[in-house]
Amino acid sequence: EKLIRAIASNPELTPVQKNTTIQGLRDSVWKSNMRLHKKKRKIEEEERAGVGVGNGGEDVKGDGGESTAGGIATDLTMSNIHEATATATLARRSKRMTPPASYYKKNRHGKIELVWSSESSSTKFSLDDLSVPLFSASELAPTFHDGATGAVLGCPHYARACKLRHPSSGRLYTCRLCCEQEREMPMKDQDSPLDRYAVTEVFCMRCGALQPASDRCISPKCESQGKPFSKYSCNICNLYDDGPNKNIYHCPFCNVCRSGKGLGVDYRHCMRCNACVSLADDTHHCIPQSLQGNCPICHESMFQSTEPLRGLKCGHVMHLSCFTMYMRAQSYTCPLCKKSIEDMKDYFALLDAAIRMQPMPAAYSATVSDIYCQDCGKRGKVPYHFVGCKCSYCGSYNTREMGRLEG
Ligand SMILES: [Zn+2]
Ligand SMILES: [Zn+2]
Ligand SMILES: [Zn+2]
Ligand SMILES: [Zn+2]
Ligand SMILES: [Zn+2]
Ligand SMILES: [Zn+2]
Ligand SMILES: [Zn+2]
Ligand SMILES: [Zn+2]
């Protein structure tokens, strides 16, 4: 900041030079902050992983989704477990003590059978033989897509009548993103990300039956009467979505479900980019060559990165997380080519309105800016305004003032 003030008060620099230098400085400070932030996050993740391993063999046993009171007793008598850990385990497990209303399971021959039901004692399993998974009350409670109204089952992310059972922890989440949200909260026993492809069991929120994943509830007693959990379901991604006006298709090349009517209808899969692109987008730039380089924000390799990437309108690419941070810092131009990062129509319309509401004082009415447009590359003269200078060719405010002519 001291440096910035020094530059700002330097009489030998023109206003344009000052602005670009200061902007450059701010950018580099911001970038180095980003690098620090990334490093810190990595260390935290490693620490967390380390704690998991030392945690009294919990991981090996696979965090008892299927444990019962019997499991707790053994834990407590195991002398090598630190007392605090045991207490925490007890507190956590004691909250997960309710079985689902019924439990359907595939037998050895692949046939689905009712192995447990709260209504009948003549089923295959009993509550004491450790085979019936136990859940907390909130896991078993239905959740809603429409919040307080409570008319549409689901979560903020999807309308659906079932929950997914986390393949490694055994907990119930309405969706993968709900699990992700919970993971963002600081908790002692944090779940791993919910691997959508590994989900094998779902929980019907209408009748409380836990069952092998499929598109509809298997229980003959279910009030759904054979109606599916949602209009759209994918048995690969285990995605269920009942959104009324949503189109979804599964791309076998991306191996995820995407919004759209389908491949060949409104999307195609670009084999070079390994991504689905809109058929309407005839300006698609293939990205592999730009992936060879490093992320322009954190400078780590993107080619080897497993982190999701975000393509910019100009064809350059960065990590999705870096993109989010970059946008949050109110930077709207590509750090590499200075073009607008995405479609800025709405933002530019706001600037239009701001200029209409605040005409320049009379003293400036004849002042003209000589601008260079960073979006279309053209140069021209436009009326000066402190809010911004609009390119008269493409309408962009992403312009650089090359000089100013006082009227
Ligand atoms: Zn959700
Ligand atoms: Zn059901
Ligand atoms: Zn899918
Ligand atoms: Zn695809
Ligand atoms: Zn491509
Ligand atoms: Zn990055
Ligand atoms: Zn760019
Ligand atoms: Zn332009």
CSV table of C-alpha atoms and ligand atoms in Angstrom, one decimal:
chain,number,residue,atom,x,y,z
A,1,GLU,CA,0.0,0.0,0.0
A,2,LYS,CA,2.9,2.3,0.8
A,3,LEU,CA,4.3,1.6,-2.7
A,4,ILE,CA,0.9,2.3,-4.3
A,5,ARG,CA,0.7,5.7,-2.5
A,6,ALA,CA,4.2,6.5,-3.7
A,7,ILE,CA,3.3,5.7,-7.3
A,8,ALA,CA,0.1,7.7,-7.0
A,9,SER,CA,1.9,10.8,-5.9
A,10,ASN,CA,4.8,10.5,-8.4
A,11,PRO,CA,4.5,13.7,-10.6
A,12,GLU,CA,6.5,12.1,-13.4
A,13,LEU,CA,3.9,9.5,-14.2
A,14,THR,CA,0.8,10.1,-16.3
A,15,PRO,CA,-2.6,9.0,-14.8
A,16,VAL,CA,-2.7,6.0,-17.2
A,17,GLN,CA,0.7,4.8,-16.2
A,18,LYS,CA,-0.1,5.2,-12.6
A,19,ASN,CA,-3.3,3.2,-12.9
A,20,THR,CA,-1.8,0.3,-14.8
A,21,THR,CA,1.2,0.1,-12.4
A,22,ILE,CA,-1.1,0.2,-9.4
A,23,GLN,CA,-3.4,-2.4,-10.9
A,24,GLY,CA,-0.4,-4.6,-11.7
A,25,LEU,CA,0.8,-4.3,-8.2
A,26,ARG,CA,-2.6,-5.2,-6.7
A,27,ASP,CA,-2.8,-8.2,-9.0
A,28,SER,CA,0.5,-9.6,-8.0
A,29,VAL,CA,-0.2,-9.0,-4.3
A,30,TRP,CA,-3.5,-10.8,-4.7
A,31,LYS,CA,-1.9,-13.7,-6.6
A,32,SER,CA,0.7,-14.2,-3.9
A,33,ASN,CA,-2.0,-14.2,-1.3
A,34,MET,CA,-3.8,-16.9,-3.3
A,35,ARG,CA,-0.6,-19.0,-3.4
A,36,LEU,CA,-0.3,-18.7,0.4
A,37,HIS,CA,-3.9,-19.6,0.8
A,38,LYS,CA,-3.5,-22.7,-1.4
A,39,LYS,CA,-0.4,-23.9,0.5
A,40,LYS,CA,-2.2,-23.4,3.9
A,41,ARG,CA,-5.2,-25.4,2.6
A,42,LYS,CA,-2.9,-28.3,1.5
A,43,ILE,CA,-1.2,-28.4,4.9
A,44,GLU,CA,-4.5,-28.5,6.7
A,45,GLU,CA,-5.7,-31.3,4.5
A,46,GLU,CA,-2.6,-33.3,5.2
A,47,GLU,CA,-3.0,-32.8,8.9
A,48,ARG,CA,-6.5,-33.9,8.8
A,49,ALA,CA,-5.6,-37.1,6.9
A,50,GLY,CA,-2.9,-37.7,9.5
A,51,VAL,CA,-5.3,-37.4,12.4
A,52,GLY,CA,-7.7,-39.9,10.7
A,53,VAL,CA,-5.0,-42.6,10.6
A,54,GLY,CA,-4.1,-42.3,14.3
A,55,ASN,CA,-7.6,-42.3,15.4
A,56,GLY,CA,-7.8,-45.7,17.2
A,57,GLY,CA,-8.3,-47.8,14.1
A,58,GLU,CA,-11.6,-46.2,13.3
A,59,ASP,CA,-10.8,-46.0,9.5
A,60,VAL,CA,-9.9,-49.7,9.3
A,61,LYS,CA,-13.3,-50.7,10.7
A,62,GLY,CA,-15.0,-48.3,8.3
A,63,ASP,CA,-16.8,-45.9,10.7
A,64,GLY,CA,-19.6,-48.1,12.1
A,65,GLY,CA,-22.6,-47.4,10.0
A,66,GLU,CA,-23.6,-50.9,10.9
A,67,SER,CA,-22.4,-51.0,14.5
A,68,THR,CA,-24.7,-51.3,17.5
A,69,ALA,CA,-24.4,-51.1,21.2
A,70,GLY,CA,-22.2,-54.2,21.1
A,71,GLY,CA,-19.7,-52.3,19.0
A,72,ILE,CA,-19.4,-49.6,21.6
A,73,ALA,CA,-18.8,-51.9,24.4
A,74,THR,CA,-15.8,-53.5,22.7
A,75,ASP,CA,-14.4,-50.1,21.8
A,76,LEU,CA,-14.6,-49.0,25.4
A,77,THR,CA,-12.7,-52.0,26.7
A,78,MET,CA,-9.9,-51.7,24.2
A,79,SER,CA,-7.1,-50.4,26.3
A,80,ASN,CA,-5.2,-48.8,23.5
A,81,ILE,CA,-7.8,-46.3,22.7
A,82,HIS,CA,-7.3,-42.9,24.2
A,83,GLU,CA,-10.1,-42.1,26.6
A,84,ALA,CA,-11.1,-38.9,24.8
A,85,THR,CA,-11.5,-40.7,21.5
A,86,ALA,CA,-13.7,-43.4,23.1
A,87,THR,CA,-15.9,-40.8,24.6
A,88,ALA,CA,-16.3,-38.9,21.3
A,89,THR,CA,-17.1,-42.2,19.6
A,90,LEU,CA,-19.7,-43.1,22.2
A,91,ALA,CA,-21.3,-39.6,21.9
A,92,ARG,CA,-21.5,-39.9,18.1
A,93,ARG,CA,-22.7,-43.5,17.9
A,94,SER,CA,-25.4,-43.0,20.6
A,95,LYS,CA,-27.0,-40.5,18.3
A,96,ARG,CA,-27.2,-43.1,15.5
A,97,MET,CA,-29.5,-45.7,17.1
A,98,THR,CA,-32.7,-45.9,15.0
A,99,PRO,CA,-33.1,-48.5,12.3
A,100,PRO,CA,-34.9,-47.7,9.0
A,101,ALA,CA,-38.6,-48.7,8.8
A,102,SER,CA,-37.6,-51.6,6.6
A,103,TYR,CA,-34.4,-52.9,4.9
A,104,TYR,CA,-34.3,-54.6,1.5
A,105,LYS,CA,-31.1,-56.2,0.5
A,106,LYS,CA,-29.9,-58.2,-2.5
A,107,ASN,CA,-29.2,-61.8,-1.6
A,108,ARG,CA,-26.3,-64.0,-2.9
A,109,HIS,CA,-28.3,-64.8,-6.0
A,110,GLY,CA,-29.0,-61.1,-6.8
A,111,LYS,CA,-32.6,-61.3,-5.7
A,112,ILE,CA,-33.9,-58.4,-3.5
A,113,GLU,CA,-35.5,-59.5,-0.3
A,114,LEU,CA,-36.9,-57.9,2.8
A,115,VAL,CA,-34.4,-58.6,5.5
A,116,TRP,CA,-35.8,-56.4,8.2
A,117,SER,CA,-39.0,-54.6,9.0
A,118,SER,CA,-40.0,-52.7,12.1
A,119,GLU,CA,-43.5,-54.1,11.8
A,120,SER,CA,-42.7,-57.8,11.7
A,121,SER,CA,-40.4,-59.9,13.8
A,122,SER,CA,-40.3,-62.8,11.4
A,123,THR,CA,-37.8,-61.2,9.1
A,124,LYS,CA,-34.3,-62.6,8.3
A,125,PHE,CA,-32.4,-60.2,10.5
A,126,SER,CA,-33.0,-59.0,14.0
A,127,LEU,CA,-31.8,-55.7,15.5
A,128,ASP,CA,-29.1,-57.4,17.7
A,129,ASP,CA,-27.3,-59.3,14.9
A,130,LEU,CA,-25.4,-56.1,13.8
A,131,SER,CA,-26.8,-56.4,10.2
A,132,VAL,CA,-29.4,-53.7,10.4
A,133,PRO,CA,-27.8,-50.3,10.0
A,134,LEU,CA,-28.7,-47.6,12.5
A,135,PHE,CA,-29.2,-43.9,11.8
A,136,SER,CA,-29.7,-40.6,13.6
A,137,ALA,CA,-33.2,-39.1,13.7
A,138,SER,CA,-32.2,-36.3,11.4
A,139,GLU,CA,-30.8,-38.8,8.8
A,140,LEU,CA,-34.1,-40.6,8.8
A,141,ALA,CA,-36.3,-37.5,8.7
A,142,PRO,CA,-37.6,-36.4,5.3
A,143,THR,CA,-36.1,-33.2,3.8
A,144,PHE,CA,-37.8,-30.8,1.5
A,145,HIS,CA,-37.0,-29.1,-1.8
A,146,ASP,CA,-39.3,-26.2,-1.1
A,147,GLY,CA,-38.1,-25.5,2.4
A,148,ALA,CA,-40.7,-24.5,4.9
A,149,THR,CA,-43.7,-25.4,2.7
A,150,GLY,CA,-42.8,-29.0,3.0
A,151,ALA,CA,-44.8,-30.1,-0.1
A,152,VAL,CA,-41.9,-31.3,-2.3
A,153,LEU,CA,-39.4,-33.9,-1.0
A,154,GLY,CA,-35.8,-33.2,-1.7
A,155,CYS,CA,-33.1,-30.7,-0.7
A,156,PRO,CA,-32.1,-27.2,-1.8
A,157,HIS,CA,-30.3,-28.8,-4.8
A,158,TYR,CA,-32.8,-31.4,-6.1
A,159,ALA,CA,-36.4,-32.4,-5.9
A,160,ARG,CA,-36.4,-36.2,-5.1
A,161,ALA,CA,-38.1,-38.6,-2.8
A,162,CYS,CA,-35.0,-40.6,-1.8
A,163,LYS,CA,-31.8,-40.1,0.1
A,164,LEU,CA,-28.4,-41.6,-0.8
A,165,ARG,CA,-26.5,-43.8,1.5
A,166,HIS,CA,-22.9,-42.7,1.7
A,167,PRO,CA,-20.8,-45.6,0.4
A,168,SER,CA,-18.1,-45.4,2.9
A,169,SER,CA,-19.6,-43.9,6.1
A,170,GLY,CA,-23.1,-45.4,5.7
A,171,ARG,CA,-24.8,-42.1,6.5
A,172,LEU,CA,-27.8,-40.8,4.7
A,173,TYR,CA,-27.6,-37.6,2.6
A,174,THR,CA,-30.3,-36.2,0.4
A,175,CYS,CA,-27.7,-35.5,-2.3
A,176,ARG,CA,-24.0,-35.4,-3.0
A,177,LEU,CA,-24.0,-31.6,-2.6
A,178,CYS,CA,-25.7,-31.8,0.8
A,179,CYS,CA,-22.8,-34.0,1.9
A,180,GLU,CA,-20.4,-31.5,0.5
A,181,GLN,CA,-22.2,-28.7,2.4
A,182,GLU,CA,-21.8,-30.6,5.6
A,183,ARG,CA,-18.2,-31.2,4.9
A,184,GLU,CA,-17.6,-27.4,4.8
A,185,MET,CA,-18.7,-27.2,8.4
A,186,PRO,CA,-16.0,-27.8,11.0
A,187,MET,CA,-16.8,-31.1,12.6
A,188,LYS,CA,-14.9,-33.8,14.4
A,189,ASP,CA,-15.9,-36.8,12.3
A,190,GLN,CA,-16.0,-35.4,8.8
A,191,ASP,CA,-17.3,-37.6,6.0
A,192,SER,CA,-15.3,-38.1,2.8
A,193,PRO,CA,-16.9,-36.7,-0.4
A,194,LEU,CA,-19.9,-38.7,-1.4
A,195,ASP,CA,-18.8,-40.8,-4.4
A,196,ARG,CA,-21.9,-40.8,-6.6
A,197,TYR,CA,-20.7,-43.8,-8.6
A,198,ALA,CA,-20.2,-46.0,-5.6
A,199,VAL,CA,-23.7,-45.5,-4.1
A,200,THR,CA,-25.5,-48.8,-3.8
A,201,GLU,CA,-28.4,-48.1,-1.4
A,202,VAL,CA,-31.1,-45.4,-1.3
A,203,PHE,CA,-33.6,-44.5,1.4
A,204,CYS,CA,-37.2,-43.9,0.5
A,205,MET,CA,-38.4,-40.7,2.2
A,206,ARG,CA,-42.0,-41.7,1.8
A,207,CYS,CA,-42.0,-45.0,3.6
A,208,GLY,CA,-38.6,-45.2,5.2
A,209,ALA,CA,-37.3,-48.3,3.3
A,210,LEU,CA,-33.6,-48.6,2.9
A,211,GLN,CA,-33.0,-50.6,-0.4
A,212,PRO,CA,-30.7,-51.2,-3.3
A,213,ALA,CA,-30.5,-48.1,-5.5
A,214,SER,CA,-33.0,-48.1,-8.3
A,215,ASP,CA,-35.4,-45.6,-9.9
A,216,ARG,CA,-38.4,-46.3,-7.6
A,217,CYS,CA,-39.3,-47.7,-4.1
A,218,ILE,CA,-39.4,-51.4,-3.9
A,219,SER,CA,-41.7,-51.6,-0.9
A,220,PRO,CA,-45.2,-52.8,-1.8
A,221,LYS,CA,-46.5,-50.9,1.2
A,222,CYS,CA,-45.0,-47.6,0.0
A,223,GLU,CA,-47.5,-44.8,-0.5
A,224,SER,CA,-45.6,-44.0,-3.8
A,225,GLN,CA,-47.5,-47.0,-5.4
A,226,GLY,CA,-44.6,-47.7,-7.7
A,227,LYS,CA,-44.1,-44.0,-8.8
A,228,PRO,CA,-40.4,-43.3,-9.3
A,229,PHE,CA,-38.3,-41.3,-6.9
A,230,SER,CA,-38.0,-38.6,-9.5
A,231,LYS,CA,-38.8,-37.9,-13.2
A,232,TYR,CA,-35.1,-38.3,-14.1
A,233,SER,CA,-32.8,-40.8,-12.6
A,234,CYS,CA,-29.4,-42.1,-13.7
A,235,ASN,CA,-28.3,-45.5,-12.6
A,236,ILE,CA,-24.6,-44.6,-13.2
A,237,CYS,CA,-24.4,-41.3,-11.4
A,238,ASN,CA,-27.2,-42.2,-9.0
A,239,LEU,CA,-28.7,-38.8,-9.8
A,240,TYR,CA,-32.4,-38.2,-9.0
A,241,ASP,CA,-34.0,-35.0,-10.2
A,242,ASP,CA,-37.7,-34.2,-10.2
A,243,GLY,CA,-37.3,-30.6,-11.5
A,244,PRO,CA,-40.4,-29.9,-13.6
A,245,ASN,CA,-38.7,-28.0,-16.5
A,246,LYS,CA,-35.3,-29.5,-16.4
A,247,ASN,CA,-33.7,-31.5,-19.2
A,248,ILE,CA,-30.9,-33.9,-18.1
A,249,TYR,CA,-28.8,-36.4,-20.1
A,250,HIS,CA,-26.0,-38.6,-19.2
A,251,CYS,CA,-22.9,-38.2,-21.3
A,252,PRO,CA,-21.0,-41.5,-21.5
A,253,PHE,CA,-17.7,-39.7,-22.4
A,254,CYS,CA,-17.8,-37.2,-19.5
A,255,ASN,CA,-19.4,-39.9,-17.4
A,256,VAL,CA,-21.7,-37.4,-15.7
A,257,CYS,CA,-25.2,-36.2,-16.0
A,258,ARG,CA,-25.5,-32.8,-17.6
A,259,SER,CA,-28.3,-30.3,-18.2
A,260,GLY,CA,-29.5,-30.4,-21.7
A,261,LYS,CA,-31.8,-32.4,-24.0
A,262,GLY,CA,-29.0,-34.8,-25.1
A,263,LEU,CA,-26.0,-35.5,-27.3
A,264,GLY,CA,-26.8,-34.6,-30.9
A,265,VAL,CA,-29.9,-32.7,-29.8
A,266,ASP,CA,-28.5,-29.6,-28.2
A,267,TYR,CA,-25.0,-30.8,-27.1
A,268,ARG,CA,-22.1,-32.6,-28.5
A,269,HIS,CA,-19.1,-34.1,-26.8
A,270,CYS,CA,-15.9,-32.6,-28.0
A,271,MET,CA,-13.3,-35.4,-27.9
A,272,ARG,CA,-10.3,-33.1,-28.0
A,273,CYS,CA,-11.5,-31.1,-24.9
A,274,ASN,CA,-13.2,-34.1,-23.3
A,275,ALA,CA,-16.1,-31.9,-22.5
A,276,CYS,CA,-19.7,-31.4,-23.7
A,277,VAL,CA,-20.2,-28.2,-25.7
A,278,SER,CA,-23.4,-26.6,-26.8
A,279,LEU,CA,-24.3,-27.2,-30.5
A,280,ALA,CA,-25.3,-23.6,-30.6
A,281,ASP,CA,-21.8,-22.5,-29.7
A,282,ASP,CA,-20.0,-22.5,-33.0
A,283,THR,CA,-17.2,-20.4,-31.5
A,284,HIS,CA,-16.0,-23.3,-29.3
A,285,HIS,CA,-12.2,-23.1,-28.7
A,286,CYS,CA,-10.6,-26.5,-28.0
A,287,ILE,CA,-8.7,-26.3,-24.8
A,288,PRO,CA,-6.0,-29.0,-24.6
A,289,GLN,CA,-3.2,-26.7,-25.8
A,290,SER,CA,-4.0,-24.2,-23.1
A,291,LEU,CA,-4.0,-27.0,-20.5
A,292,GLN,CA,-0.4,-27.7,-21.1
A,293,GLY,CA,0.5,-24.5,-19.2
A,294,ASN,CA,0.0,-23.6,-15.5
A,295,CYS,CA,-3.0,-22.0,-14.0
A,296,PRO,CA,-2.5,-18.2,-14.4
A,297,ILE,CA,-3.7,-17.7,-10.8
A,298,CYS,CA,-1.9,-20.2,-8.7
A,299,HIS,CA,0.8,-21.2,-11.2
A,300,GLU,CA,0.4,-24.9,-10.5
A,301,SER,CA,0.1,-27.3,-13.4
A,302,MET,CA,-3.4,-27.8,-14.8
A,303,PHE,CA,-2.5,-30.8,-16.9
A,304,GLN,CA,-1.9,-33.0,-13.9
A,305,SER,CA,-4.5,-31.4,-11.7
A,306,THR,CA,-7.5,-33.3,-10.5
A,307,GLU,CA,-9.2,-30.1,-9.4
A,308,PRO,CA,-12.0,-29.1,-11.7
A,309,LEU,CA,-11.1,-26.5,-14.3
A,310,ARG,CA,-13.0,-23.5,-15.6
A,311,GLY,CA,-12.7,-22.3,-19.2
A,312,LEU,CA,-13.0,-18.6,-19.8
A,313,LYS,CA,-14.9,-17.0,-22.7
A,314,CYS,CA,-11.5,-16.2,-24.4
A,315,GLY,CA,-10.5,-19.9,-24.4
A,316,HIS,CA,-8.0,-19.6,-21.5
A,317,VAL,CA,-8.4,-22.0,-18.6
A,318,MET,CA,-7.9,-21.9,-14.8
A,319,HIS,CA,-8.8,-24.0,-11.8
A,320,LEU,CA,-12.5,-23.6,-10.9
A,321,SER,CA,-11.5,-22.6,-7.3
A,322,CYS,CA,-9.0,-20.1,-8.6
A,323,PHE,CA,-11.7,-18.7,-10.9
A,324,THR,CA,-14.1,-18.3,-7.9
A,325,MET,CA,-11.5,-16.5,-5.8
A,326,TYR,CA,-10.6,-14.3,-8.8
A,327,MET,CA,-14.2,-13.3,-9.4
A,328,ARG,CA,-14.7,-12.6,-5.8
A,329,ALA,CA,-11.9,-10.1,-5.9
A,330,GLN,CA,-14.0,-8.3,-8.5
A,331,SER,CA,-11.6,-9.1,-11.4
A,332,TYR,CA,-13.5,-9.5,-14.6
A,333,THR,CA,-10.7,-9.7,-17.2
A,334,CYS,CA,-8.6,-12.7,-18.2
A,335,PRO,CA,-5.2,-12.4,-16.4
A,336,LEU,CA,-3.5,-13.7,-19.6
A,337,CYS,CA,-5.2,-11.8,-22.5
A,338,LYS,CA,-7.2,-9.1,-20.6
A,339,LYS,CA,-10.5,-10.0,-22.4
A,340,SER,CA,-13.7,-10.2,-20.4
A,341,ILE,CA,-13.8,-13.4,-18.4
A,342,GLU,CA,-17.3,-14.3,-19.3
A,343,ASP,CA,-20.5,-12.7,-20.7
A,344,MET,CA,-20.6,-9.3,-19.1
A,345,LYS,CA,-23.8,-8.0,-20.7
A,346,ASP,CA,-25.6,-7.7,-17.3
A,347,TYR,CA,-22.7,-5.9,-15.7
A,348,PHE,CA,-22.3,-3.6,-18.6
A,349,ALA,CA,-26.0,-2.8,-18.5
A,350,LEU,CA,-25.5,-1.7,-14.9
A,351,LEU,CA,-22.7,0.6,-15.9
A,352,ASP,CA,-24.9,2.0,-18.7
A,353,ALA,CA,-27.6,2.8,-16.1
A,354,ALA,CA,-25.0,4.4,-13.7
A,355,ILE,CA,-23.8,6.7,-16.5
A,356,ARG,CA,-27.3,7.7,-17.4
A,357,MET,CA,-28.0,8.6,-13.8
A,358,GLN,CA,-24.8,10.6,-13.3
A,359,PRO,CA,-24.0,12.8,-16.3
A,360,MET,CA,-20.5,14.3,-16.2
A,361,PRO,CA,-20.4,17.9,-14.9
A,362,ALA,CA,-20.5,20.6,-17.6
A,363,ALA,CA,-16.7,21.2,-17.4
A,364,TYR,CA,-16.1,17.7,-18.7
A,365,SER,CA,-18.9,17.6,-21.3
A,366,ALA,CA,-16.5,18.0,-24.2
A,367,THR,CA,-13.7,15.8,-22.7
A,368,VAL,CA,-12.9,12.8,-24.9
A,369,SER,CA,-11.1,9.6,-24.1
A,370,ASP,CA,-8.9,7.8,-26.6
A,371,ILE,CA,-9.6,4.1,-25.7
A,372,TYR,CA,-8.4,0.7,-26.6
A,373,CYS,CA,-11.0,-2.0,-26.3
A,374,GLN,CA,-9.5,-5.2,-24.7
A,375,ASP,CA,-12.5,-7.3,-25.9
A,376,CYS,CA,-12.6,-6.4,-29.6
A,377,GLY,CA,-9.2,-4.9,-30.0
A,378,LYS,CA,-10.4,-1.7,-31.7
A,379,ARG,CA,-9.4,1.8,-30.8
A,380,GLY,CA,-11.6,4.9,-30.8
A,381,LYS,CA,-12.6,8.1,-29.2
A,382,VAL,CA,-15.6,8.3,-26.8
A,383,PRO,CA,-16.9,10.8,-24.3
A,384,TYR,CA,-15.0,10.6,-21.0
A,385,HIS,CA,-16.9,9.3,-18.0
A,386,PHE,CA,-15.4,8.4,-14.6
A,387,VAL,CA,-17.6,5.3,-14.4
A,388,GLY,CA,-16.0,3.8,-17.5
A,389,CYS,CA,-15.5,4.2,-21.2
A,390,LYS,CA,-17.8,2.2,-23.4
A,391,CYS,CA,-16.4,0.8,-26.7
A,392,SER,CA,-18.5,2.1,-29.5
A,393,TYR,CA,-17.9,-1.0,-31.6
A,394,CYS,CA,-18.8,-3.9,-29.2
A,395,GLY,CA,-20.3,-2.1,-26.2
A,396,SER,CA,-17.7,-3.4,-23.8
A,397,TYR,CA,-16.5,-1.4,-20.8
A,398,ASN,CA,-13.4,-3.5,-20.7
A,399,THR,CA,-11.4,-0.7,-22.2
A,400,ARG,CA,-8.0,1.0,-21.5
A,401,GLU,CA,-7.7,4.8,-21.7
A,402,MET,CA,-4.7,5.6,-23.9
A,403,GLY,CA,-5.1,9.3,-23.6
A,404,ARG,CA,-7.6,12.1,-22.8
A,405,LEU,CA,-8.4,15.2,-24.8
A,406,GLU,CA,-9.8,18.1,-22.7
A,407,GLY,CA,-12.6,19.8,-24.5
B,1,ZN,ZN,-28.7,-31.6,-1.8
B,2,ZN,ZN,-41.0,-46.1,-0.3
B,3,ZN,ZN,-25.5,-39.9,-15.1
B,4,ZN,ZN,-19.6,-35.0,-22.5
B,5,ZN,ZN,-13.0,-28.7,-28.0
B,6,ZN,ZN,-5.2,-22.4,-10.0
B,7,ZN,ZN,-7.8,-15.1,-21.9
B,8,ZN,ZN,-14.9,-3.4,-28.3
